[in-house]
mmCIF file of C-alpha atoms in Angstrom:
data_model
loop_
_atom_site.group_PDB
_atom_site.id
_atom_site.type_symbol
_atom_site.label_atom_id
_atom_site.label_comp_id
_atom_site.label_asym_id
_atom_site.label_seq_id
_atom_site.Cartn_x
_atom_site.Cartn_y
_atom_site.Cartn_z
ATOM 1 C CA MET A 6 69.286 112.611 81.017
ATOM 2 C CA ASN A 7 68.328 116.340 81.229
ATOM 3 C CA LYS A 8 70.273 118.707 83.249
ATOM 4 C CA LYS A 9 68.283 118.723 86.251
ATOM 5 C CA GLU A 10 68.522 114.749 86.595
ATOM 6 C CA TYR A 11 72.192 114.764 85.720
ATOM 7 C CA LEU A 12 72.920 117.279 88.561
ATOM 8 C CA GLU A 13 70.593 115.263 91.106
ATOM 9 C CA LYS A 14 72.558 112.313 90.210
ATOM 10 C CA LEU A 15 75.940 114.074 90.466
ATOM 11 C CA GLU A 16 74.954 115.311 93.796
ATOM 12 C CA SER A 17 73.837 112.361 95.321
ATOM 13 C CA GLU A 18 77.125 110.794 94.408
ATOM 14 C CA LEU A 19 79.185 113.479 95.942
ATOM 15 C CA GLY A 20 77.524 112.661 99.119
ATOM 16 C CA GLN A 21 80.240 112.978 101.828
ATOM 17 C CA MET A 22 82.015 116.182 100.336
ATOM 18 C CA SER A 23 81.487 119.320 102.175
ATOM 19 C CA TYR A 24 78.774 121.728 101.121
ATOM 20 C CA LYS A 25 80.757 124.290 99.840
ATOM 21 C CA ASP A 26 82.746 121.686 97.788
ATOM 22 C CA VAL A 27 79.335 120.146 96.315
ATOM 23 C CA ARG A 28 78.005 123.518 95.619
ATOM 24 C CA ASP A 29 81.093 124.670 93.672
ATOM 25 C CA ILE A 30 81.052 121.535 91.592
ATOM 26 C CA MET A 31 77.448 122.068 91.033
ATOM 27 C CA ALA A 32 77.905 125.487 89.736
ATOM 28 C CA ASP A 33 80.584 124.423 87.370
ATOM 29 C CA ILE A 34 78.633 121.638 85.833
ATOM 30 C CA SER A 35 75.438 123.723 85.619
ATOM 31 C CA GLU A 36 77.504 126.371 83.844
ATOM 32 C CA HIS A 37 78.894 123.636 81.535
ATOM 33 C CA PHE A 38 75.324 122.523 80.656
ATOM 34 C CA ASP A 39 74.384 126.493 80.035
ATOM 35 C CA GLU A 40 77.248 126.927 77.679
ATOM 36 C CA GLY A 41 76.411 123.980 75.739
ATOM 37 C CA VAL A 42 72.707 124.931 75.398
ATOM 38 C CA ALA A 43 74.164 128.420 74.027
ATOM 39 C CA HIS A 44 76.304 126.486 71.616
ATOM 40 C CA GLY A 45 73.108 124.772 70.375
ATOM 41 C CA LYS A 46 73.470 121.436 71.834
ATOM 42 C CA THR A 47 70.567 119.535 73.839
ATOM 43 C CA GLU A 48 70.790 118.830 77.522
ATOM 44 C CA ASP A 49 70.936 115.265 76.750
ATOM 45 C CA GLU A 50 73.685 115.580 74.346
ATOM 46 C CA ILE A 51 75.652 117.645 76.840
ATOM 47 C CA ALA A 52 74.860 115.119 79.659
ATOM 48 C CA LYS A 53 76.053 112.209 77.267
ATOM 49 C CA GLY A 54 79.348 114.333 76.500
ATOM 50 C CA LEU A 55 79.774 114.814 80.091
ATOM 51 C CA GLY A 56 80.093 111.389 80.798
ATOM 52 C CA ASN A 57 78.793 109.055 83.625
ATOM 53 C CA PRO A 58 77.733 111.218 86.496
ATOM 54 C CA VAL A 59 78.967 108.442 88.777
ATOM 55 C CA GLU A 60 82.435 108.170 87.562
ATOM 56 C CA LEU A 61 82.691 111.953 87.265
ATOM 57 C CA ALA A 62 81.718 112.352 91.084
ATOM 58 C CA LYS A 63 84.364 109.522 91.685
ATOM 59 C CA SER A 64 86.795 111.796 89.899
ATOM 60 C CA PHE A 65 86.084 114.642 91.999
ATOM 61 C CA LYS A 66 86.038 112.555 95.206
ATOM 62 C CA GLU A 67 89.743 111.106 94.344
ATOM 63 C CA GLY A 68 90.969 114.816 93.047
ATOM 64 C CA GLY A 69 91.639 118.061 94.204
ATOM 65 C CA THR A 70 89.606 118.539 97.438
ATOM 66 C CA VAL A 71 90.528 115.153 98.904
ATOM 67 C CA ALA A 72 94.122 115.773 98.059
ATOM 68 C CA SER A 73 94.285 119.405 99.672
ATOM 69 C CA VAL A 74 92.469 118.210 102.922
ATOM 70 C CA LEU A 75 95.296 115.294 103.214
ATOM 71 C CA GLN A 76 98.013 117.960 102.575
ATOM 72 C CA LYS A 77 96.699 120.166 105.317
ATOM 73 C CA ARG A 78 96.264 117.125 107.556
ATOM 74 C CA GLN A 79 99.581 115.640 107.012
ATOM 75 C CA ALA A 80 101.604 118.922 107.336
ATOM 76 C CA PRO A 81 101.430 119.389 111.379
ATOM 77 C CA VAL A 82 101.993 115.617 111.598
ATOM 78 C CA GLN A 83 105.201 115.836 109.851
ATOM 79 C CA ASN A 84 106.301 118.900 111.769
ATOM 80 C CA ALA A 85 105.317 117.053 115.176
ATOM 81 C CA LYS A 86 107.420 114.202 114.150
ATOM 82 C CA GLN A 87 110.268 116.420 113.103
ATOM 83 C CA LYS A 88 110.375 117.928 116.651
ATOM 84 C CA ASP A 89 109.903 114.604 118.351
ATOM 85 C CA THR A 90 112.881 113.083 116.541
ATOM 86 C CA THR A 91 115.200 116.320 117.513
ATOM 87 C CA ALA A 92 113.961 115.615 121.215
ATOM 88 C CA SER A 93 114.294 112.010 121.603
ATOM 89 C CA THR A 94 117.651 112.178 119.632
ATOM 90 C CA LEU A 95 119.086 114.364 122.411
ATOM 91 C CA PHE A 96 117.427 112.306 124.943
ATOM 92 C CA VAL A 97 119.143 109.139 123.499
ATOM 93 C CA ILE A 98 122.443 110.741 123.377
ATOM 94 C CA LEU A 99 122.402 112.258 126.821
ATOM 95 C CA PHE A 100 120.726 108.791 128.136
ATOM 96 C CA ASN A 101 123.650 106.744 126.370
ATOM 97 C CA LEU A 102 126.314 109.008 127.705
ATOM 98 C CA PHE A 103 125.078 109.201 131.311
ATOM 99 C CA VAL A 104 123.220 105.793 131.930
ATOM 100 C CA ALA A 105 123.785 103.248 129.158
ATOM 101 C CA ILE A 106 127.499 103.560 128.412
ATOM 102 C CA PRO A 107 128.281 103.817 132.434
ATOM 103 C CA LEU A 108 126.129 100.825 132.761
ATOM 104 C CA TRP A 109 127.724 98.881 130.182
ATOM 105 C CA ILE A 110 131.369 99.514 131.149
ATOM 106 C CA ALA A 111 130.174 98.573 135.146
ATOM 107 C CA ILE A 112 128.906 95.221 133.754
ATOM 108 C CA VAL A 113 131.744 94.506 131.685
ATOM 109 C CA THR A 114 134.059 95.210 134.360
ATOM 110 C CA ALA A 115 131.873 93.053 136.750
ATOM 111 C CA LEU A 116 131.960 90.203 134.168
ATOM 112 C CA ILE A 117 135.962 90.393 133.591
ATOM 113 C CA THR A 118 136.277 90.393 137.597
ATOM 114 C CA VAL A 119 134.187 87.488 137.809
ATOM 115 C CA GLY A 120 135.886 85.654 135.335
ATOM 116 C CA ALA A 121 139.281 86.702 136.971
ATOM 117 C CA ILE A 122 137.912 85.188 140.418
ATOM 118 C CA GLU A 123 136.733 82.000 138.570
ATOM 119 C CA VAL A 124 140.294 81.466 136.988
ATOM 120 C CA GLY A 125 141.781 82.067 140.433
ATOM 121 C CA LEU A 126 139.234 79.452 141.867
ATOM 122 C CA ILE A 127 140.316 76.903 139.111
ATOM 123 C CA THR A 128 143.999 77.502 139.835
ATOM 124 C CA GLY A 129 143.377 77.048 143.586
ATOM 125 C CA LEU A 130 141.540 74.080 143.059
ATOM 126 C CA VAL A 131 144.201 72.526 140.683
ATOM 127 C CA ALA A 132 146.952 73.322 143.473
ATOM 128 C CA LEU A 133 144.516 71.856 146.214
ATOM 129 C CA ILE A 134 144.143 68.521 144.085
ATOM 130 C CA VAL A 135 147.678 68.248 143.451
ATOM 131 C CA GLY A 136 148.351 68.677 147.050
ATOM 132 C CA ILE A 137 145.570 66.363 148.538
ATOM 133 C CA PRO A 138 148.214 63.162 148.742
ATOM 134 C CA THR A 139 150.325 64.963 151.193
ATOM 135 C CA PHE A 140 147.739 66.305 153.461
ATOM 136 C CA GLY A 141 147.916 63.341 155.647
ATOM 137 C CA ASN A 142 145.360 63.312 158.727
ATOM 138 C CA PHE A 143 143.550 66.168 157.042
ATOM 139 C CA LEU A 144 142.824 64.262 153.573
ATOM 140 C CA GLY A 145 139.277 64.071 154.214
ATOM 141 C CA ALA A 146 138.749 67.604 154.789
ATOM 142 C CA GLY A 147 140.794 68.394 151.768
ATOM 143 C CA ILE A 148 138.526 66.307 149.599
ATOM 144 C CA CYS A 149 135.722 67.874 151.283
ATOM 145 C CA LEU A 150 137.266 71.234 150.484
ATOM 146 C CA ALA A 151 138.075 70.503 146.833
ATOM 147 C CA ILE A 152 134.651 69.213 146.041
ATOM 148 C CA THR A 153 133.190 72.462 147.511
ATOM 149 C CA ILE A 154 135.469 74.487 145.509
ATOM 150 C CA LEU A 155 134.507 72.537 142.296
ATOM 151 C CA LEU A 156 130.867 73.019 142.659
ATOM 152 C CA VAL A 157 131.584 76.564 143.347
ATOM 153 C CA VAL A 158 133.475 76.847 139.968
ATOM 154 C CA ILE A 159 130.645 75.007 138.140
ATOM 155 C CA PHE A 160 128.219 77.358 139.606
ATOM 156 C CA VAL A 161 130.021 80.569 138.678
ATOM 157 C CA ALA A 162 131.084 79.373 135.295
ATOM 158 C CA VAL A 163 127.517 78.643 134.392
ATOM 159 C CA LEU A 164 126.555 81.961 135.765
ATOM 160 C CA LEU A 165 129.225 83.604 133.943
ATOM 161 C CA ILE A 166 128.208 82.064 130.785
ATOM 162 C CA LEU A 167 124.650 82.701 131.187
ATOM 163 C CA VAL A 168 125.168 86.396 131.852
ATOM 164 C CA THR A 169 127.681 86.980 129.171
ATOM 165 C CA LYS A 170 125.168 85.620 126.551
ATOM 166 C CA TYR A 171 122.190 87.726 127.686
ATOM 167 C CA PHE A 172 124.532 90.653 127.989
ATOM 168 C CA ILE A 173 125.734 90.362 124.497
ATOM 169 C CA ILE A 174 122.095 89.794 123.263
ATOM 170 C CA GLY A 175 121.335 92.635 125.254
ATOM 171 C CA THR A 176 123.771 94.981 123.740
ATOM 172 C CA GLY A 177 122.880 94.045 120.223
ATOM 173 C CA LYS A 178 119.002 95.044 121.094
ATOM 174 C CA TYR A 179 119.972 98.246 122.313
ATOM 175 C CA ILE A 180 122.021 99.194 119.643
ATOM 176 C CA ALA A 181 119.120 98.204 117.231
ATOM 177 C CA TRP A 182 116.910 100.476 119.433
ATOM 178 C CA ASN A 183 119.160 103.335 119.334
ATOM 179 C CA LYS A 184 119.113 103.271 115.715
ATOM 180 C CA LYS A 185 115.383 103.088 115.385
ATOM 181 C CA ILE A 186 115.008 106.069 117.538
ATOM 182 C CA TRP A 187 117.540 107.907 115.566
ATOM 183 C CA LYS A 188 115.726 107.531 112.550
ATOM 184 C CA GLU A 189 111.932 107.402 113.627
ATOM 185 C CA GLY A 190 111.618 109.167 116.975
ATOM 186 C CA LEU A 191 110.216 107.810 120.153
ATOM 187 C CA MET B 25 93.638 105.174 73.893
ATOM 188 C CA ASN B 26 94.647 103.539 77.342
ATOM 189 C CA SER B 27 93.066 105.269 79.883
ATOM 190 C CA GLN B 28 96.025 104.886 82.043
ATOM 191 C CA PHE B 29 98.532 106.825 79.511
ATOM 192 C CA LYS B 30 95.940 109.643 79.766
ATOM 193 C CA LYS B 31 95.501 109.904 83.403
ATOM 194 C CA GLY B 32 99.259 110.723 84.188
ATOM 195 C CA VAL B 33 99.435 113.560 81.429
ATOM 196 C CA LEU B 34 96.043 115.363 81.854
ATOM 197 C CA ASP B 35 97.262 117.565 84.441
ATOM 198 C CA MET B 36 99.943 118.792 81.888
ATOM 199 C CA CYS B 37 97.549 119.067 79.154
ATOM 200 C CA VAL B 38 95.236 121.431 81.107
ATOM 201 C CA LEU B 39 98.176 123.474 82.585
ATOM 202 C CA ALA B 40 99.392 124.013 79.107
ATOM 203 C CA MET B 41 95.910 125.062 77.650
ATOM 204 C CA LEU B 42 95.997 127.820 80.127
ATOM 205 C CA ASP B 43 99.370 128.829 79.513
ATOM 206 C CA GLY B 44 99.247 132.365 77.862
ATOM 207 C CA ASN B 45 95.428 132.498 77.864
ATOM 208 C CA ASP B 46 92.877 132.335 80.545
ATOM 209 C CA SER B 47 89.943 130.027 79.613
ATOM 210 C CA TYR B 48 86.760 128.911 80.859
ATOM 211 C CA GLY B 49 85.573 125.456 81.779
ATOM 212 C CA TYR B 50 83.229 124.617 78.963
ATOM 213 C CA ASP B 51 85.964 125.916 76.285
ATOM 214 C CA LEU B 52 88.816 123.727 78.242
ATOM 215 C CA ALA B 53 86.551 120.657 78.169
ATOM 216 C CA ASP B 54 85.588 120.974 74.657
ATOM 217 C CA SER B 55 89.042 121.535 73.058
ATOM 218 C CA LEU B 56 90.199 118.864 75.478
ATOM 219 C CA SER B 57 87.958 116.390 74.376
ATOM 220 C CA ARG B 58 88.467 117.054 70.751
ATOM 221 C CA LYS B 59 91.921 116.192 70.951
ATOM 222 C CA ILE B 60 92.004 113.610 73.173
ATOM 223 C CA GLN B 61 89.035 111.416 73.080
ATOM 224 C CA LEU B 62 87.530 111.564 76.606
ATOM 225 C CA ALA B 63 84.369 112.718 78.495
ATOM 226 C CA ASP B 64 83.905 116.499 78.660
ATOM 227 C CA GLY B 65 83.504 116.081 82.621
ATOM 228 C CA THR B 66 87.112 114.898 82.874
ATOM 229 C CA VAL B 67 88.361 118.397 82.796
ATOM 230 C CA TYR B 68 86.476 119.773 85.846
ATOM 231 C CA PRO B 69 87.786 117.411 88.571
ATOM 232 C CA ILE B 70 91.276 118.356 87.061
ATOM 233 C CA LEU B 71 90.577 122.136 87.301
ATOM 234 C CA ARG B 72 89.529 121.537 90.839
ATOM 235 C CA LYS B 73 92.767 119.801 91.969
ATOM 236 C CA LEU B 74 94.985 122.200 90.112
ATOM 237 C CA ALA B 75 93.347 125.041 91.842
ATOM 238 C CA SER B 76 93.631 123.219 95.333
ATOM 239 C CA GLU B 77 97.276 122.663 94.567
ATOM 240 C CA GLY B 78 97.806 126.541 93.705
ATOM 241 C CA TYR B 79 98.625 125.904 90.109
ATOM 242 C CA VAL B 80 95.635 127.783 88.995
ATOM 243 C CA THR B 81 93.225 130.411 90.192
ATOM 244 C CA THR B 82 89.619 131.308 89.164
ATOM 245 C CA TYR B 83 87.805 134.444 88.760
ATOM 246 C CA LEU B 84 84.261 135.163 87.316
ATOM 247 C CA LYS B 85 84.053 137.449 84.051
ATOM 248 C CA GLU B 86 80.769 138.531 82.584
ATOM 249 C CA SER B 87 80.051 137.065 79.195
ATOM 250 C CA GLN B 88 78.233 138.804 76.246
ATOM 251 C CA ASN B 89 75.163 136.288 76.350
ATOM 252 C CA GLY B 90 74.186 134.719 79.664
ATOM 253 C CA PRO B 91 75.569 134.253 83.316
ATOM 254 C CA PRO B 92 79.201 135.185 84.116
ATOM 255 C CA ARG B 93 81.693 132.466 83.574
ATOM 256 C CA LYS B 94 84.398 130.978 85.721
ATOM 257 C CA TYR B 95 87.583 131.712 84.090
ATOM 258 C CA TYR B 96 91.161 129.661 85.184
ATOM 259 C CA HIS B 97 94.336 131.660 85.208
ATOM 260 C CA LEU B 98 97.746 129.900 85.452
ATOM 261 C CA THR B 99 99.646 130.980 88.451
ATOM 262 C CA PRO B 100 103.523 131.458 88.758
ATOM 263 C CA ASP B 101 103.619 128.236 90.524
ATOM 264 C CA GLY B 102 101.564 126.571 87.618
ATOM 265 C CA LYS B 103 103.663 127.749 85.059
ATOM 266 C CA ARG B 104 106.880 126.388 87.037
ATOM 267 C CA LYS B 105 104.808 122.899 87.322
ATOM 268 C CA LEU B 106 104.099 123.076 83.534
ATOM 269 C CA ALA B 107 107.747 123.923 82.611
ATOM 270 C CA GLY B 108 108.836 121.016 84.834
ATOM 271 C CA ASP B 109 106.167 118.519 83.706
ATOM 272 C CA ARG B 110 106.977 119.362 79.938
ATOM 273 C CA LYS B 111 110.670 118.742 80.199
ATOM 274 C CA GLU B 112 110.095 115.557 81.821
ATOM 275 C CA TRP B 113 107.524 114.505 79.416
ATOM 276 C CA ARG B 114 109.477 115.202 76.679
ATOM 277 C CA GLU B 115 112.560 113.126 77.957
ATOM 278 C CA PHE B 116 110.205 110.158 78.858
ATOM 279 C CA ALA B 117 108.409 110.233 75.460
ATOM 280 C CA GLU B 118 111.782 110.645 73.701
ATOM 281 C CA ALA B 119 113.113 107.394 75.653
ATOM 282 C CA VAL B 120 109.721 105.626 75.090
ATOM 283 C CA ASP B 121 109.901 106.324 71.208
ATOM 284 C CA LYS B 122 113.573 105.229 71.079
ATOM 285 C CA LEU B 123 112.558 101.718 72.946
ATOM 286 C CA ILE B 124 109.496 100.986 70.787
ATOM 287 C CA GLY B 125 111.331 102.120 67.695
ATOM 288 C CA GLY B 126 108.457 104.721 66.868
ATOM 289 C CA ILE B 127 109.823 107.766 65.020
ATOM 290 C CA SER B 128 111.256 106.552 61.442
#
């Protein structure tokens, strides 16, 4: 392979690099040929010494220019991410302070209240059942009332268990989400 | 020699060759391929990479016979990089020698 053939092959393999990069590389390799000839070598020897133009083009594409392009592109993205994290962290803190935590306390309070009502209902129900034999004429009404209260107790118990379960799952998920935001931003 | 071995240390070798005296592509390619068996072309992508990373700068200088040559010069950043790489390499080579029972 002579100089011209080698450079043509190299140029075609460099394809997608910028015009300036290709021109610079061509100048470098062309200079290498000229120096080699000045040192008494033939173009064919020099071409062999340089190695396969396809391999050389590959090294050029993997090397400097690609890395510098990546560096330039990565830098602003990182900056933007940094800003994002600060803003989103601040947002999360404020959101937790003014929305999430008060809401959480309100739900816990509501659950405790419903729980207390449930305990009250059960106590009342037990007292009613104990007292039923003394009802006399109102026995039928007493049993009806007892059954009604029992149904309410069961309904509230099921509701309470379900709500508590999802509340605990929700709290766990919210904490996980918080951690993620803390680390990666919105 | 294993080409993976070479790949990792070639940047350092090129920096080391430029330490103390500027040089041009053909000369670097020639002396590198004499010492480490590889294609002369290998040095050019490395030089471009080192230039894009700011470890070397280039300038054109007239040669006595023929067109101007592109010379490469080690920057202060390049000197620091070389010092760091050198230290790391020595420690690494020493540890590997101990492991494989190399030096008698």
